[in-house]
PDB file of C-alpha atoms in Angstrom:
ATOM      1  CA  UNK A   1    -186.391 123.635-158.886  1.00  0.00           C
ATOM      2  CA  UNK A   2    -187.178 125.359-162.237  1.00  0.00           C
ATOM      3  CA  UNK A   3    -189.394 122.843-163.529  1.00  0.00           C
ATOM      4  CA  UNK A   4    -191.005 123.032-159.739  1.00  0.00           C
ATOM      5  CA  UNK A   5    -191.461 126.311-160.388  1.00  0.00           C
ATOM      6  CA  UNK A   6    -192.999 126.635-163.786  1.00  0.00           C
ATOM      7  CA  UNK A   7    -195.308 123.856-162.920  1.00  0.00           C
ATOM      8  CA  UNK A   8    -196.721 126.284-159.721  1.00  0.00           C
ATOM      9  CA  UNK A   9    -196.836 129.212-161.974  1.00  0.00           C
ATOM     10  CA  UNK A  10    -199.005 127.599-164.786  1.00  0.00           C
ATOM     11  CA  UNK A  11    -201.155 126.152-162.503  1.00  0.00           C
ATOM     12  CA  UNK A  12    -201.548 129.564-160.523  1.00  0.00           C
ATOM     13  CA  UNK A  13    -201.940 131.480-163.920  1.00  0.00           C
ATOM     14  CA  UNK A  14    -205.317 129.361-164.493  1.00  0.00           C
ATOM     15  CA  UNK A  15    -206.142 129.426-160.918  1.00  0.00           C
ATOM     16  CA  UNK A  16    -206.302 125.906-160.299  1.00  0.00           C
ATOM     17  CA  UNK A  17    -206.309 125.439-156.449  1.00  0.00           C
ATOM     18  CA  UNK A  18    -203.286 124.102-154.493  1.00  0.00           C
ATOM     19  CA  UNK A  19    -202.929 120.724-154.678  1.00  0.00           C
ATOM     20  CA  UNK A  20    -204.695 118.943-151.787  1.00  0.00           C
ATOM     21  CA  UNK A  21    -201.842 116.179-151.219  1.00  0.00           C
ATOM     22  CA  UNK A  22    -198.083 116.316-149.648  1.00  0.00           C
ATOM     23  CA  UNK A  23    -196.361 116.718-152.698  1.00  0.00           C
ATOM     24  CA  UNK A  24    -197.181 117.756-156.280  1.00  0.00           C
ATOM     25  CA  UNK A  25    -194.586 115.756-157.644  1.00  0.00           C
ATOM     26  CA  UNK A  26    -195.193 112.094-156.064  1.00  0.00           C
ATOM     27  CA  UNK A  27    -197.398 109.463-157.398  1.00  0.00           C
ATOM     28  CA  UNK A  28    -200.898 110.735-155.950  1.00  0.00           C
ATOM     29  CA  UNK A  29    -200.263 114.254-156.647  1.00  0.00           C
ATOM     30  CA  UNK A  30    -199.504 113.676-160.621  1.00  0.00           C
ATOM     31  CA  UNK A  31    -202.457 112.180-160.667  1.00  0.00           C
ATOM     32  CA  UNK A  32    -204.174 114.993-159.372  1.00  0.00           C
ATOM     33  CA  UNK A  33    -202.426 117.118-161.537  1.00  0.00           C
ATOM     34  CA  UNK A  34    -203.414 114.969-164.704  1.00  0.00           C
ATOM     35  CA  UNK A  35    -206.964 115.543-163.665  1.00  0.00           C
ATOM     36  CA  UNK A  36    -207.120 119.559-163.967  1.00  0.00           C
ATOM     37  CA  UNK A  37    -208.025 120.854-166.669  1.00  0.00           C
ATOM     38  CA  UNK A  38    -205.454 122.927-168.789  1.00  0.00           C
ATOM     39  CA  UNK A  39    -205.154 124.423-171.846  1.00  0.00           C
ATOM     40  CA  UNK A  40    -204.053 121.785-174.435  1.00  0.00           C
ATOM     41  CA  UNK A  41    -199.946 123.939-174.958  1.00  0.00           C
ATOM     42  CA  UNK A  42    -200.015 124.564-171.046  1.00  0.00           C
ATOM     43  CA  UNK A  43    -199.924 120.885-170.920  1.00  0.00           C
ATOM     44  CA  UNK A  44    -197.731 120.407-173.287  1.00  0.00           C
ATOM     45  CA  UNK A  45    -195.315 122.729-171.469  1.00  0.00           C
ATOM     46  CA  UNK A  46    -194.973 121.232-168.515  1.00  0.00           C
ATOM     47  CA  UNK A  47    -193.148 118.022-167.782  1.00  0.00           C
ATOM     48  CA  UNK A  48    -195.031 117.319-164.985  1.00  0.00           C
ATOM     49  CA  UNK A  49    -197.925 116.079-167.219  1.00  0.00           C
ATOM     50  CA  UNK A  50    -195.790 114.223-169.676  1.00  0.00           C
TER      51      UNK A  50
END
């Protein structure tokens, strides 16, 4: 839940809008999430984008 959770809040910090699929952390929505654009150590941060 904590990774969950950071992932939301770095996202929200650089108001990127909610993701448009089910679930953030399935195939389709890591893609999505590889596609918005984040500062390079925001990235680097979350495991989400690894």
């Amino acid at each position: 839940m904590r990774v969950t959770n950071e992932v939301h809040g770095i996202l929200q910090a650089h108001l990127v809008p909610k993701c448009p699929h089910a679930d953030l952390f399935n195939k389709r929505g890591r893609a999505w999430l590889e596609r918005q654009v984040l500062p390079d150590d925001e990235r680097a941060r979350s495991p989400a984008t690894s």
